[in-house]
Amino acid sequence: MALQLLVTDRNLNVVGDPLSGWTRLACDLNHNRPASGQVDLPARPEVMELLQPGHRLVVIRDQSIWCAGPLEEPQDYAWDLAQNAGPGTVTARFSDDLARVAGYLTYPEPTKAFTAQDTVTDRMRVFTSQNAETILRTLVNENCGPGALAARRIERLVLDTVASVGGTRSLSTRFVPLLDACREVAAIDGLGFRTRQVGDQIRFGVYAPADRTSDARFSAGLGNLRSLRFTLAAPTATSELVQGGGDPDDEATPPNVRVYVEVASGAAADWYRVEKLIDKTGTDSDVGGELTQAGTLALGDDNPQASLSTVTVDTEDLQAGRDFFLGDRVTVALPTGLEVADVVQTIRLEATPTEGEFVTSVIGNSDKSTTTATVRTVRDLARRLGRLEAR
């Protein structure tokens, strides 16, 4: 095991010596969501001095950065005389730098301060028929990247190399969580996005997950399947009824014309018709496909006919990070004989100095609970149905 824990300031400068004496480390890397990690340490004065607000934790595994990001709960301290605890113990909880991105909203006029936004109309930030990767990069750049207002820039954040991925998408957004907007754009093409520390930079990049269903396989027979749960269930909607256009009750912005688009999955032929209304008030037309996109995105939640929740374990032949990554599609062979392909949602690293490293992966739509505050805040914002956008 070759793990090293460094603490840096927000400008990525290493402060103090590497953290030593830790007794347990756990770190979840999550697909299109901030990471969630924690480390247990003896609460020596030199350790407590490093675990301060504004500092970051960098987990280095085999000389490569596994996770790097802000300390969200720098000090969870405990001491007990009955246990002869010495200086006591401290648990530090951390995330990756995507948690910083998650703290921002999408300004309709990103070149202006919040107090200078349009006071007459509810202006939207509109992207019409643009490449999905370009939209994602622009959203981050203008709200918290190098192109943002000085007060909103995340230190050392830059845009990663263009990956040239994604199809043509449209988006209208106004004061919604930045990662919410990003996931909405990324979902249709199945794109992934992440932050990674490279040298003295935090790079935000987009990537296209791979189809590894033929070579990344998990089963009890292969010894890399730890547990699974499979559910076959009726869809919660087969027809997404998307309404856009202006608000008929708003007399200040005539003409108040509604636009209606239906997106159907075809699952009603096997099950039965179930309708759900999606409100996209403020999107005036479907010329750029934005209303259709909203309906298609909703079907991803409402029409899962097969739900898979699986935890796998690394083996010598198949390892997370080397043979597959977050967002990749892999194959799980159920003991019943059925084979199901699904997406890698989480890669988890656990380690202790005595037992070494243990890496597992969560495949499918497991609603796995987390402890990181940012993850709790942003994890389910992307696919809220029937929501009214801030207007």
XYZ file of C-alpha atoms in Angstrom:
391
model
C 0.000 0.000 0.000
C 1.367 3.372 -0.973
C -0.943 6.072 0.373
C 0.065 9.598 1.286
C -2.157 12.343 2.728
C -1.226 15.970 2.146
C -2.938 19.147 3.338
C -2.862 22.215 1.091
C -4.274 25.704 1.215
C -6.891 26.791 -1.333
C -4.098 27.789 -3.741
C -2.772 24.214 -3.681
C 0.324 25.050 -1.637
C 1.262 22.155 0.659
C 1.150 23.162 4.324
C 3.038 21.158 6.934
C 4.254 17.583 6.739
C 2.199 14.676 5.327
C -0.450 13.460 7.763
C 0.829 10.461 9.711
C -0.633 8.061 12.228
C -4.023 7.799 10.515
C -5.982 4.688 11.423
C -8.691 4.528 8.753
C -9.372 6.152 5.394
C -12.542 5.908 3.290
C -13.125 7.812 0.048
C -15.972 7.567 -2.469
C -15.482 8.910 -5.986
C -18.941 9.587 -7.456
C -20.185 9.902 -11.025
C -21.094 13.564 -11.708
C -21.337 14.263 -7.976
C -18.798 15.495 -5.428
C -16.659 12.881 -3.712
C -17.206 11.907 -0.087
C -14.345 10.931 2.213
C -13.128 10.822 5.771
C -9.938 9.981 7.632
C -9.394 9.163 11.325
C -6.275 10.581 12.986
C -4.711 11.038 16.425
C -5.494 14.590 17.537
C -1.919 15.677 18.044
C -1.309 19.457 18.031
C 0.570 19.369 14.721
C -2.346 17.481 13.115
C -4.995 19.835 14.491
C -3.004 22.798 13.221
C -3.340 21.483 9.655
C -7.039 20.583 9.814
C -8.362 24.098 9.423
C -11.167 25.802 7.445
C -10.135 26.627 3.893
C -7.628 23.803 3.673
C -7.804 20.861 1.251
C -6.913 17.190 1.599
C -5.019 15.397 -1.166
C -5.071 11.590 -1.209
C -2.145 10.207 -3.201
C -2.298 6.509 -4.126
C 0.680 4.880 -5.825
C 2.123 8.314 -6.677
C -1.090 9.456 -8.402
C -3.754 11.748 -6.951
C -6.827 9.670 -6.102
C -8.905 12.526 -4.671
C -8.260 16.171 -3.853
C -10.593 18.761 -2.457
C -11.796 20.886 0.449
C -12.078 19.830 4.064
C -15.836 20.101 4.651
C -15.694 19.072 8.314
C -12.060 19.657 9.307
C -12.441 18.566 12.914
C -14.778 16.038 14.517
C -12.928 15.578 17.790
C -13.466 13.002 20.552
C -11.704 12.294 23.852
C -12.600 9.832 26.592
C -10.677 9.461 29.865
C -12.049 5.949 30.404
C -10.449 4.785 27.176
C -7.056 6.316 27.954
C -7.409 8.234 24.723
C -4.225 10.297 25.001
C -4.730 13.449 22.904
C -7.993 11.992 21.567
C -8.969 11.299 17.988
C -10.151 13.535 15.180
C -12.127 12.656 12.060
C -11.699 14.957 9.066
C -14.330 14.782 6.306
C -13.471 15.961 2.832
C -14.676 16.056 -0.757
C -13.120 16.706 -4.162
C -12.978 20.104 -5.828
C -16.274 19.442 -7.597
C -17.798 20.318 -4.216
C -16.560 23.878 -4.708
C -18.282 24.013 -8.105
C -21.456 22.690 -6.467
C -21.644 25.788 -4.302
C -22.565 28.101 -7.187
C -25.775 29.108 -8.950
C -26.190 29.822 -12.648
C -26.438 33.581 -13.105
C -28.679 34.628 -16.016
C -26.188 37.456 -16.651
C -22.870 36.008 -15.458
C -20.862 39.131 -16.347
C -22.839 41.112 -13.742
C -22.893 40.931 -9.973
C -26.028 39.517 -8.346
C -27.230 42.977 -7.325
C -26.881 44.170 -10.940
C -28.994 41.465 -12.577
C -31.898 42.495 -14.831
C -34.551 44.180 -12.674
C -37.265 44.348 -15.327
C -37.558 40.816 -16.691
C -36.721 37.343 -15.457
C -33.911 36.929 -17.933
C -32.669 33.386 -18.593
C -29.175 32.198 -19.528
C -29.963 30.485 -22.826
C -27.904 28.010 -24.855
C -29.613 27.061 -28.113
C -28.472 24.081 -30.196
C -24.909 23.976 -28.921
C -22.498 21.129 -28.243
C -23.129 19.615 -24.794
C -19.467 19.731 -23.750
C -19.271 23.374 -24.788
C -22.314 24.203 -22.649
C -20.823 22.430 -19.628
C -17.476 24.171 -19.969
C -19.145 27.552 -20.476
C -21.398 27.140 -17.444
C -18.443 26.414 -15.179
C -16.144 28.977 -16.784
C -18.550 31.910 -16.516
C -19.877 31.129 -13.026
C -16.790 30.020 -11.082
C -13.913 29.534 -13.528
C -11.343 31.918 -14.996
C -14.050 33.694 -17.004
C -16.182 34.459 -13.940
C -16.363 37.673 -11.950
C -13.296 37.992 -9.733
C -15.323 37.525 -6.549
C -16.796 34.242 -7.872
C -13.636 32.549 -9.181
C -12.422 29.360 -7.572
C -8.705 29.581 -6.929
C -6.555 27.639 -9.433
C -9.597 26.372 -11.373
C -9.091 26.119 -15.154
C -10.771 24.264 -17.994
C -9.270 20.918 -18.979
C -8.423 19.901 -22.548
C -11.430 19.742 -24.880
C -12.575 16.131 -25.288
C -14.824 16.785 -28.327
C -17.723 14.752 -26.967
C -21.495 15.147 -26.745
C -24.308 15.988 -29.119
C -26.288 19.138 -29.754
C -28.284 20.324 -26.745
C -30.164 23.390 -25.506
C -30.536 24.806 -21.997
C -32.344 27.684 -20.300
C -31.292 28.294 -16.733
C -31.745 30.953 -14.078
C -30.360 30.808 -10.516
C -30.348 27.019 -10.287
C -27.505 25.012 -8.686
C -24.644 24.861 -11.154
C -24.234 21.084 -10.932
C -27.985 20.704 -11.430
C -27.678 22.450 -14.785
C -24.551 20.481 -15.675
C -26.172 17.124 -14.986
C -29.215 18.116 -17.022
C -27.020 18.809 -20.054
C -24.821 15.736 -19.532
C -27.562 13.185 -18.924
C -28.873 12.705 -22.444
C -25.466 11.776 -23.893
C -24.372 10.019 -20.700
C -21.393 12.381 -20.376
C -19.233 12.537 -17.306
C -17.597 15.607 -15.790
C -15.082 15.963 -12.995
C -12.356 18.020 -11.399
C -8.809 16.768 -11.006
C -5.681 18.303 -9.588
C -2.780 18.424 -12.033
C 0.306 20.201 -10.691
C -0.789 23.613 -9.443
C -4.127 23.564 -11.281
C -7.640 22.284 -10.618
C -8.950 21.200 -14.014
C -12.632 20.879 -14.847
C -13.182 18.524 -17.744
C -15.845 16.554 -19.589
C -15.471 12.988 -20.834
C -17.500 10.296 -22.554
C -17.751 7.140 -20.419
C -16.902 3.930 -22.260
C -18.979 0.871 -23.064
C -17.044 -1.902 -21.324
C -19.878 -4.411 -21.165
C -17.858 -7.004 -23.080
C -14.638 -6.891 -21.045
C -15.681 -5.573 -17.608
C -17.853 -8.351 -16.227
C -18.858 -9.151 -12.662
C -20.282 -12.388 -11.305
C -20.113 -14.693 -8.316
C -18.145 -17.171 -10.406
C -15.467 -14.613 -11.204
C -15.128 -13.754 -7.514
C -15.631 -10.016 -8.031
C -19.292 -9.652 -7.067
C -19.900 -8.765 -3.436
C -23.668 -8.173 -3.328
C -26.557 -7.218 -5.582
C -30.204 -6.324 -5.606
C -32.336 -6.433 -8.744
C -35.892 -5.140 -9.106
C -38.265 -5.391 -12.064
C -40.976 -2.763 -11.650
C -43.602 -0.814 -13.556
C -42.596 2.628 -14.873
C -43.739 5.685 -12.954
C -44.367 7.469 -16.263
C -44.496 6.398 -19.890
C -45.505 9.789 -21.335
C -43.774 12.969 -20.236
C -46.063 15.910 -20.988
C -43.809 18.942 -21.215
C -45.365 22.413 -21.128
C -43.297 25.432 -22.057
C -43.935 28.956 -23.237
C -44.957 31.945 -21.164
C -47.005 32.003 -17.995
C -50.710 32.541 -18.885
C -51.250 34.304 -15.551
C -48.466 36.809 -16.158
C -50.083 39.777 -17.888
C -46.835 41.729 -17.852
C -45.204 39.608 -20.568
C -47.672 39.085 -23.444
C -48.173 37.180 -25.623
C -48.644 34.342 -23.152
C -48.504 31.361 -25.484
C -48.125 27.844 -24.182
C -46.109 25.178 -26.034
C -46.770 21.471 -25.496
C -44.502 18.510 -26.290
C -45.091 14.845 -25.460
C -42.174 12.451 -25.103
C -43.197 8.800 -24.857
C -41.033 5.790 -24.087
C -43.146 3.089 -25.697
C -43.242 1.169 -22.421
C -47.018 1.570 -22.284
C -47.254 -1.306 -24.786
C -45.794 -3.662 -22.174
C -47.263 -2.032 -19.074
C -49.878 0.743 -19.277
C -49.979 4.465 -19.940
C -48.839 6.728 -17.118
C -48.657 10.489 -17.670
C -46.550 13.073 -15.838
C -46.446 16.844 -16.322
C -43.078 18.587 -16.692
C -43.198 22.368 -16.265
C -40.675 24.252 -18.415
C -42.294 27.676 -18.206
C -39.913 30.223 -19.655
C -38.776 28.010 -22.527
C -40.644 29.587 -25.438
C -40.291 26.859 -28.067
C -38.842 23.462 -28.882
C -36.836 24.762 -31.826
C -33.577 23.842 -30.094
C -35.046 20.640 -28.698
C -34.978 21.824 -25.087
C -38.533 20.723 -24.274
C -37.924 17.334 -25.864
C -34.679 17.094 -23.939
C -36.508 17.727 -20.665
C -38.974 14.949 -21.435
C -36.233 12.520 -22.419
C -34.306 13.324 -19.250
C -37.402 12.704 -17.142
C -37.936 9.306 -18.728
C -34.540 8.309 -17.413
C -36.013 8.487 -13.921
C -39.608 7.540 -14.564
C -39.225 4.580 -16.850
C -36.618 2.267 -15.327
C -38.046 -1.179 -15.975
C -35.038 -2.853 -14.398
C -33.339 -1.467 -11.295
C -29.892 -2.821 -10.403
C -27.913 -2.102 -7.244
C -24.573 -3.896 -7.098
C -21.350 -3.725 -5.100
C -18.271 -5.271 -6.686
C -14.727 -5.802 -5.467
C -11.417 -5.337 -7.265
C -9.448 -8.386 -8.350
C -6.091 -8.741 -10.072
C -7.862 -9.149 -13.426
C -10.343 -6.284 -13.142
C -9.658 -3.096 -11.219
C -11.472 0.220 -10.883
C -9.537 3.141 -12.280
C -7.412 0.850 -14.417
C -9.925 -1.232 -16.372
C -13.068 0.875 -15.901
C -14.031 4.269 -14.490
C -17.000 6.280 -13.274
C -19.845 6.372 -15.788
C -18.642 3.357 -17.770
C -21.200 0.669 -18.608
C -20.252 -2.781 -17.330
C -21.982 -6.155 -17.178
C -23.277 -7.916 -14.072
C -24.267 -11.596 -14.288
C -27.006 -12.404 -11.783
C -27.090 -15.876 -10.194
C -30.487 -16.308 -11.898
C -28.764 -16.391 -15.295
C -29.839 -12.888 -16.333
C -27.138 -10.431 -17.414
C -27.662 -6.701 -16.836
C -25.574 -3.795 -18.142
C -25.459 -0.652 -16.015
C -23.351 2.359 -15.073
C -20.537 2.569 -12.500
C -21.822 5.167 -10.028
C -19.234 5.065 -7.223
C -15.689 3.805 -6.700
C -14.828 3.437 -3.024
C -11.358 3.213 -1.494
C -11.022 1.970 2.087
C -7.686 1.544 3.833
C -6.083 0.915 7.202
C -2.358 0.654 7.968
C -2.758 -2.948 9.156
C -5.235 -4.401 6.647
C -4.200 -2.480 3.540
C -6.469 -1.250 0.747
C -9.900 -2.479 -0.296
C -11.563 -1.068 -3.426
C -15.233 -1.633 -4.273
C -17.562 -0.215 -6.907
C -21.274 0.551 -6.869
C -22.977 -0.287 -10.163
C -26.537 0.771 -10.908
C -28.904 3.158 -9.193
C -28.214 2.344 -5.554
C -29.398 5.236 -3.367
C -26.312 4.862 -1.203
C -26.268 7.258 1.717
C -23.290 9.546 2.226
C -22.040 11.732 5.019
C -20.538 14.655 3.151
C -22.618 17.792 3.568
C -22.232 18.949 -0.026
C -23.259 15.589 -1.417
C -26.389 15.591 0.733
C -27.246 19.031 -0.633
C -26.725 18.481 -4.353
C -27.123 14.762 -4.991
C -30.781 14.748 -6.106
C -31.146 18.211 -7.597
C -30.547 17.214 -11.205
C -33.715 15.261 -11.896
C -36.478 16.860 -9.933
C -39.657 16.464 -11.905
C -42.456 18.963 -12.261
C -40.340 21.654 -10.647
C -40.914 25.317 -11.262
C -37.687 27.017 -12.289
C -36.748 30.190 -10.442
C -38.667 32.895 -12.253
